[in-house]
Each structure stands twice: as structure tokens, then as C-alpha cells.
Amino acid sequence: MELLSHSWQALRAAVAALPDEDFDQPSGCAGWLVRDLVCHLVIDAQDVLITLVTPAESEPTADAVTYWELLDAPPTGEDPLDALILRLAAAYGEPRWLKFHLDDIGSAAGRAAELADPALLVSTQDKVLTSGDYLAAYVLEWTLHHLDLTAHLPSAAAPPAETLAAARTALERIAGAPFPASFSDEAALRVGTGRRTPTDAERAALGDLAASLPLVLG
């Protein structure tokens, strides 16, 4: 829970510190500007709130690793849900309203996560898992989106080192193999999820793991 709180607080603080003009810059998500990514974070916060009050009675069917589905191709931004995000983001108009809504609902989601019983079984996306595993998956989600936020904004605050390390460990569990020790945590996350193409040296260091990349998480 501490890692989740740290990753979420750092991401929200990074958004709050952005000047208005940065909201029109591209993000690390294909087809999304920064404002679209921030709108997606509002939806993430809503999902956390909904899931934590959606208890399940059956046995778990997923954990923090199997929560993720591996897609065949990276998103293009043309999916109907992605298109909805674009319209929602545009409807906010001024960036201050997006900032306000993220701070408002994001604070509530953060408090709900801190109060949640990690052993509580919850249901989301036709899966049953403990709230602890569900929230652990969001450490990876929010760390990756923090990298997306800063992809073209070098002056924006980077994700905390400890959440980058935790997200790398989670991605290695999903991959079923570690990334080379020569990779920084950020490089492992960006290359591993297809957010950037590996260099020739990185591809050589990846060895057999290169064939299974990128891991497109859905």
C-alpha cells in the first residue's frame, strides 16, 4: 500500500505542477496528448473507487501478474474507448479543470486504497482477486503512465526510484524472466512495454527475451 500511495501521489503531483501549455504536448501513449492521458488517470481513479466497493464471494481467479492481459499489438489510439477519452478530455476545456478533477477524485481513490483490507476479494473486468493484488497491479499502471506523462516533458518530475524498481519487478514477473542488469529500471519498463525500441546493444543484451517483447499490457 505504501508503494501504491507513493506512486499515485508522485504522479498527481507531477500533473499538478505542469504549466497549461504542457497539456497540449504529446504523451507516451499513442494518439494521446498529455491532457488525454490525465483524463485517463481520472478514469483510473474512478475504477479504483468502484472496484474497492465491488466485493466478490468466489475464489480468486487472478493475482497482480495474471490481472494483466497481453495484447497482440500496441494501442493505436483509435479504439472506441480511446476515442471517448479524447472527447472527454476536450470537454474539460481549461487544464485547471482536469487538474481539479484529478486531485479531487484522485485523493478519494488514494484514501480508499489506504483504508482497504488487502485480503478483501474484489471483482473487476470479470476477474476476482484480492484488493492487495489489484492495488499492486496499479503500481505498475501508474508508474508506466508517469513515464508516459514525462515522455516529451523533460522538465516534469520523474517517477520515484522505488516505484520504478517495483514496477520493473512486476514486469519481469509478467515476462517470466529478468531484464539485463545493464538496463536501468526506466529502460526496462520503456523497452519491455514497447514504449521505445531497444538499441542494437540492448537487443543483444536481451538475448532470447527479445523475441517475446514488447509486452503490451491490457
CSV table of C-alpha atoms in Angstrom, one decimal:
chain,number,residue,atom,x,y,z
A,1,MET,CA,0.0,0.0,0.0
A,2,GLU,CA,2.9,2.3,0.7
A,3,LEU,CA,4.3,1.9,-2.8
A,4,LEU,CA,0.9,2.5,-4.3
A,5,SER,CA,0.4,5.7,-2.3
A,6,HIS,CA,3.9,6.9,-3.3
A,7,SER,CA,3.4,6.2,-7.0
A,8,TRP,CA,-0.1,7.8,-7.0
A,9,GLN,CA,1.0,10.9,-5.0
A,10,ALA,CA,4.0,11.4,-7.2
A,11,LEU,CA,2.0,11.1,-10.4
A,12,ARG,CA,-0.7,13.5,-9.2
A,13,ALA,CA,1.9,16.0,-8.0
A,14,ALA,CA,3.7,15.9,-11.4
A,15,VAL,CA,0.3,16.6,-13.1
A,16,ALA,CA,-0.4,19.5,-10.7
A,17,ALA,CA,2.9,21.1,-11.5
A,18,LEU,CA,2.5,21.1,-15.2
A,19,PRO,CA,2.0,24.5,-16.9
A,20,ASP,CA,-1.1,24.8,-19.1
A,21,GLU,CA,0.9,24.6,-22.3
A,22,ASP,CA,2.2,21.2,-21.5
A,23,PHE,CA,-1.3,19.7,-21.7
A,24,ASP,CA,-1.2,20.1,-25.5
A,25,GLN,CA,2.1,18.2,-25.8
A,26,PRO,CA,2.2,14.6,-26.9
A,27,SER,CA,2.3,11.9,-24.2
A,28,GLY,CA,4.0,8.5,-24.3
A,29,CYS,CA,0.6,6.9,-25.2
A,30,ALA,CA,0.0,6.6,-29.0
A,31,GLY,CA,-2.6,9.1,-30.2
A,32,TRP,CA,-2.9,10.9,-26.8
A,33,LEU,CA,-1.8,14.3,-25.8
A,34,VAL,CA,-0.9,14.9,-22.1
A,35,ARG,CA,-4.5,16.2,-21.5
A,36,ASP,CA,-5.9,12.8,-22.8
A,37,LEU,CA,-3.5,10.9,-20.5
A,38,VAL,CA,-4.6,13.0,-17.5
A,39,CYS,CA,-8.2,12.3,-18.4
A,40,HIS,CA,-7.4,8.6,-18.4
A,41,LEU,CA,-5.9,8.9,-14.9
A,42,VAL,CA,-9.3,10.3,-13.8
A,43,ILE,CA,-10.9,7.2,-15.1
A,44,ASP,CA,-8.3,5.1,-13.4
A,45,ALA,CA,-9.2,6.7,-10.1
A,46,GLN,CA,-12.9,6.0,-10.7
A,47,ASP,CA,-12.1,2.4,-11.4
A,48,VAL,CA,-10.2,2.0,-8.1
A,49,LEU,CA,-13.1,3.5,-6.2
A,50,ILE,CA,-15.6,1.3,-8.0
A,51,THR,CA,-13.6,-1.9,-7.6
A,52,LEU,CA,-12.9,-1.5,-3.9
A,53,VAL,CA,-16.6,-1.4,-3.2
A,54,THR,CA,-17.4,-4.3,-5.5
A,55,PRO,CA,-16.8,-7.3,-3.2
A,56,ALA,CA,-16.7,-10.9,-4.6
A,57,GLU,CA,-17.6,-14.1,-2.9
A,58,SER,CA,-15.9,-16.6,-5.2
A,59,GLU,CA,-12.3,-17.8,-5.1
A,60,PRO,CA,-9.6,-15.6,-6.7
A,61,THR,CA,-9.2,-16.1,-10.5
A,62,ALA,CA,-6.2,-13.7,-10.9
A,63,ASP,CA,-3.4,-12.1,-9.0
A,64,ALA,CA,-1.2,-9.0,-9.6
A,65,VAL,CA,0.5,-10.8,-12.5
A,66,THR,CA,-2.4,-12.5,-14.2
A,67,TYR,CA,-4.6,-9.4,-13.8
A,68,TRP,CA,-2.8,-8.2,-16.9
A,69,GLU,CA,-3.7,-9.5,-20.4
A,70,LEU,CA,-1.1,-9.4,-23.1
A,71,LEU,CA,-2.4,-7.9,-26.3
A,72,ASP,CA,-1.2,-8.8,-29.8
A,73,ALA,CA,-0.3,-5.2,-30.8
A,74,PRO,CA,0.2,-1.8,-29.1
A,75,PRO,CA,-2.8,0.5,-29.0
A,76,THR,CA,-3.1,3.0,-31.8
A,77,GLY,CA,-5.4,5.5,-30.1
A,78,GLU,CA,-8.2,4.6,-32.5
A,79,ASP,CA,-10.1,2.2,-30.2
A,80,PRO,CA,-13.6,3.4,-29.3
A,81,LEU,CA,-12.8,3.8,-25.6
A,82,ASP,CA,-9.6,5.7,-26.6
A,83,ALA,CA,-11.8,8.0,-28.8
A,84,LEU,CA,-14.1,8.6,-25.8
A,85,ILE,CA,-11.1,9.7,-23.7
A,86,LEU,CA,-10.2,12.3,-26.4
A,87,ARG,CA,-13.7,13.7,-26.3
A,88,LEU,CA,-13.9,13.8,-22.5
A,89,ALA,CA,-10.5,15.4,-22.2
A,90,ALA,CA,-11.5,18.1,-24.8
A,91,ALA,CA,-14.7,18.8,-22.9
A,92,TYR,CA,-12.8,19.9,-19.8
A,93,GLY,CA,-11.6,22.9,-21.7
A,94,GLU,CA,-9.0,24.6,-19.5
A,95,PRO,CA,-6.3,22.4,-17.9
A,96,ARG,CA,-7.2,23.7,-14.5
A,97,TRP,CA,-10.5,21.7,-14.5
A,98,LEU,CA,-8.7,18.5,-15.4
A,99,LYS,CA,-6.2,19.2,-12.6
A,100,PHE,CA,-9.1,19.9,-10.2
A,101,HIS,CA,-11.0,16.7,-11.0
A,102,LEU,CA,-7.8,14.5,-10.8
A,103,ASP,CA,-6.9,16.0,-7.5
A,104,ASP,CA,-10.5,15.6,-6.2
A,105,ILE,CA,-11.3,12.0,-7.3
A,106,GLY,CA,-7.6,11.0,-7.1
A,107,SER,CA,-7.4,11.9,-3.4
A,108,ALA,CA,-10.5,9.9,-2.7
A,109,ALA,CA,-9.1,6.9,-4.6
A,110,GLY,CA,-5.8,7.2,-2.7
A,111,ARG,CA,-7.6,7.3,0.7
A,112,ALA,CA,-9.8,4.3,-0.3
A,113,ALA,CA,-6.7,2.3,-1.2
A,114,GLU,CA,-5.0,3.1,2.1
A,115,LEU,CA,-8.2,2.0,4.0
A,116,ALA,CA,-8.8,-1.2,2.0
A,117,ASP,CA,-8.2,-4.6,3.6
A,118,PRO,CA,-5.6,-6.2,1.4
A,119,ALA,CA,-7.3,-9.6,1.8
A,120,LEU,CA,-10.7,-8.4,0.7
A,121,LEU,CA,-11.8,-10.2,-2.5
A,122,VAL,CA,-13.0,-7.8,-5.2
A,123,SER,CA,-14.3,-8.2,-8.7
A,124,THR,CA,-13.2,-6.2,-11.8
A,125,GLN,CA,-13.1,-7.0,-15.6
A,126,ASP,CA,-14.6,-10.4,-15.0
A,127,LYS,CA,-11.8,-11.3,-12.6
A,128,VAL,CA,-11.7,-11.9,-8.9
A,129,LEU,CA,-8.6,-11.0,-6.9
A,130,THR,CA,-7.6,-9.6,-3.5
A,131,SER,CA,-7.6,-5.9,-3.2
A,132,GLY,CA,-3.9,-6.2,-2.3
A,133,ASP,CA,-3.2,-7.8,-5.7
A,134,TYR,CA,-5.4,-5.4,-7.5
A,135,LEU,CA,-3.7,-2.3,-6.0
A,136,ALA,CA,-0.3,-3.9,-6.6
A,137,ALA,CA,-1.2,-4.0,-10.3
A,138,TYR,CA,-1.8,-0.3,-10.2
A,139,VAL,CA,1.7,0.4,-9.0
A,140,LEU,CA,2.8,-0.8,-12.4
A,141,GLU,CA,-0.1,1.0,-14.2
A,142,TRP,CA,0.6,4.4,-12.6
A,143,THR,CA,4.4,4.1,-12.9
A,144,LEU,CA,4.1,3.4,-16.6
A,145,HIS,CA,1.7,6.3,-17.0
A,146,HIS,CA,4.1,8.6,-15.1
A,147,LEU,CA,6.7,7.7,-17.7
A,148,ASP,CA,4.1,8.4,-20.4
A,149,LEU,CA,3.4,11.8,-18.8
A,150,THR,CA,7.1,12.8,-18.9
A,151,ALA,CA,8.0,11.2,-22.3
A,152,HIS,CA,8.2,14.5,-24.1
A,153,LEU,CA,8.4,16.8,-21.0
A,154,PRO,CA,12.0,16.5,-19.7
A,155,SER,CA,11.4,19.2,-17.1
A,156,ALA,CA,8.5,17.3,-15.4
A,157,ALA,CA,9.1,15.3,-12.3
A,158,ALA,CA,10.1,11.7,-12.9
A,159,PRO,CA,8.6,8.7,-11.1
A,160,PRO,CA,10.2,7.8,-7.7
A,161,ALA,CA,13.1,5.4,-7.8
A,162,GLU,CA,11.4,2.8,-5.5
A,163,THR,CA,8.2,2.7,-7.7
A,164,LEU,CA,10.3,2.3,-10.8
A,165,ALA,CA,12.1,-0.6,-9.2
A,166,ALA,CA,8.8,-2.2,-8.0
A,167,ALA,CA,7.2,-1.8,-11.5
A,168,ARG,CA,10.3,-3.4,-13.1
A,169,THR,CA,10.0,-6.4,-10.8
A,170,ALA,CA,6.3,-6.7,-11.7
A,171,LEU,CA,7.0,-6.5,-15.4
A,172,GLU,CA,9.7,-9.2,-15.0
A,173,ARG,CA,7.2,-11.4,-13.3
A,174,ILE,CA,4.8,-10.9,-16.2
A,175,ALA,CA,7.6,-11.6,-18.7
A,176,GLY,CA,8.7,-14.7,-16.7
A,177,ALA,CA,12.4,-13.5,-16.9
A,178,PRO,CA,14.5,-10.7,-15.6
A,179,PHE,CA,15.7,-7.8,-17.8
A,180,PRO,CA,19.5,-7.5,-18.1
A,181,ALA,CA,21.2,-5.9,-15.2
A,182,SER,CA,22.7,-3.3,-17.6
A,183,PHE,CA,19.1,-1.9,-18.1
A,184,SER,CA,18.0,0.9,-15.9
A,185,ASP,CA,14.6,0.4,-14.4
A,186,GLU,CA,13.2,3.1,-16.8
A,187,ALA,CA,14.8,1.4,-19.8
A,188,ALA,CA,13.4,-2.0,-18.8
A,189,LEU,CA,9.9,-0.5,-18.5
A,190,ARG,CA,10.0,1.5,-21.7
A,191,VAL,CA,11.6,-1.2,-23.8
A,192,GLY,CA,9.7,-4.0,-22.2
A,193,THR,CA,6.3,-2.5,-22.9
A,194,GLY,CA,7.2,-1.2,-26.3
A,195,ARG,CA,7.3,2.4,-25.3
A,196,ARG,CA,10.6,2.7,-27.2
A,197,THR,CA,12.6,0.5,-29.5
A,198,PRO,CA,15.7,-1.2,-28.0
A,199,THR,CA,19.1,-0.1,-29.3
A,200,ASP,CA,21.2,-2.8,-31.0
A,201,ALA,CA,23.2,-3.2,-27.8
A,202,GLU,CA,20.1,-3.5,-25.7
A,203,ARG,CA,18.6,-6.1,-28.1
A,204,ALA,CA,21.8,-8.1,-27.9
A,205,ALA,CA,21.8,-8.0,-24.1
A,206,LEU,CA,18.1,-9.1,-24.1
A,207,GLY,CA,19.0,-12.4,-25.8
A,208,ASP,CA,16.1,-14.8,-26.0
A,209,LEU,CA,13.8,-12.4,-24.1
A,210,ALA,CA,13.8,-10.0,-27.1
A,211,ALA,CA,11.6,-12.4,-29.0
A,212,SER,CA,8.7,-12.1,-26.5
A,213,LEU,CA,8.8,-8.3,-26.5
A,214,PRO,CA,7.1,-5.9,-26.4
A,215,LEU,CA,4.7,-6.9,-23.6
A,216,VAL,CA,1.6,-4.9,-24.5
A,217,LEU,CA,-0.5,-4.8,-21.3
A,218,GLY,CA,-4.2,-4.6,-21.4
